[in-house]
Amino acid sequence: MSHAGSTLTLPVPRGFDLKKAVCSYGYFLLAPNHWDVKRRVLYRPVRTSRGGLVRCVVRQNKTGSALKLLCNRAVPRGEQAFVKAQVSRMLRLDEDQRAWFSACPEAKKRGFGPMFRSPTLFEDIVKTITSCNVTWRNTTTMNRMMVERVGHGGFPTPRQLADFGADNLKAQCKVGYRAERIVRLARDVLDGALDLAWFEAPQRESDALFDALKAIHGLGPYAAGNLCHLLGVYDRLAIDTETYRHFCHHYGVKRPKTAAGLTKLDRKIERHYAALSPFQFKAYWFELWCDYESRYGRAWTWDRETTGQNFTAAVLSGEV
DNA sequence: GGTAGACCTGGACGC
DNA sequence: GCGTCCAGGTCTACC
């Protein structure tokens, strides 16, 4: 880290804990995020408004009142707010946790509040596409290759992905049929056919948000539900095979083998978590995260090259 | 509205 | 080493 770099300061809410905020959702294990288990800092390259890269080390100060962003180069004054806003989005510094903690006191006790996400919705959508129909290990590979080969160290911008093209993406980043979907998304964002700012507006109603997400080519019910929580709307689940594994194991439910049986199980899962409305997803994820931590230790001790490769139903399925 | 098959990769398994 | 099968979510065609 060069001494010529900038150090930016970002105030955090009372009780905020960097290690818990970062290590609260699986995307912290995906490139270009790198959680340093020993130093308990987050390495993360972010973009300037012009697309340049700023490599940041994010750490919490001794009193806990603020984050220090140690940047590898001088960040012009006009760009500092842009850089800080991305870190703020990742750690959901603007999200009020009081209603969630009131609904789920266990989460408050354990410090499970903000759930980690990406600096941009675009990155969250691409990461979600790479998590579909694939093992978690493969998801980590796709993201690593896109960062190395398309984004040159940072997460690729829509322009970089659009210019790279679907054929190259498929051949060089092992994303398979997802290449066409990712490049189409990038081009739609670039030419204005898809306005991502619309999705970020705080007043969006859950059904409208879900429907609009599902209208994006490549996003089905699971991906749209997952993106709802990444947008701060927690009242719907994103049911996948991991949800089935967890629910059946945790509550001693026999896992159905037929499509009709799984549909009934979907309704059962939805009824179960409805008790914590409007925080269904967060309640499910808190339960799942506690289960992972009971197996592998607290999440901030997980190394992305070892423990961090262990997740998804396929790996854990031996238990049901 | 429901269902089947294709999409693509990596890993497990049998030979 | 090679071939086959399987897991994983979405799309499309078809009934």
CSV table of C-alpha atoms (C1' of nucleotides) in Angstrom, one decimal, chain A residues 133 177 218 220 223 240, chain C residues 7-12:
chain,number,residue,atom,x,y,z
A,133,ASN,CA,-27.6,-23.9,-11.3
A,177,TYR,CA,-24.6,-20.5,-21.0
A,218,GLY,CA,-31.8,-14.8,-16.9
A,220,GLY,CA,-36.2,-16.6,-12.3
A,223,ALA,CA,-32.7,-15.1,-8.4
A,240,ASP,CA,-33.4,-23.2,-3.7
C,7,DA,C1',-26.2,-31.2,-9.3
C,8,DG,C1',-27.7,-26.7,-9.9
C,9,DG,C1',-31.9,-22.5,-11.7
C,10,DT,C1',-33.9,-20.6,-15.9
C,11,DC,C1',-35.7,-20.6,-20.5
C,12,DT,C1',-38.4,-22.4,-24.2
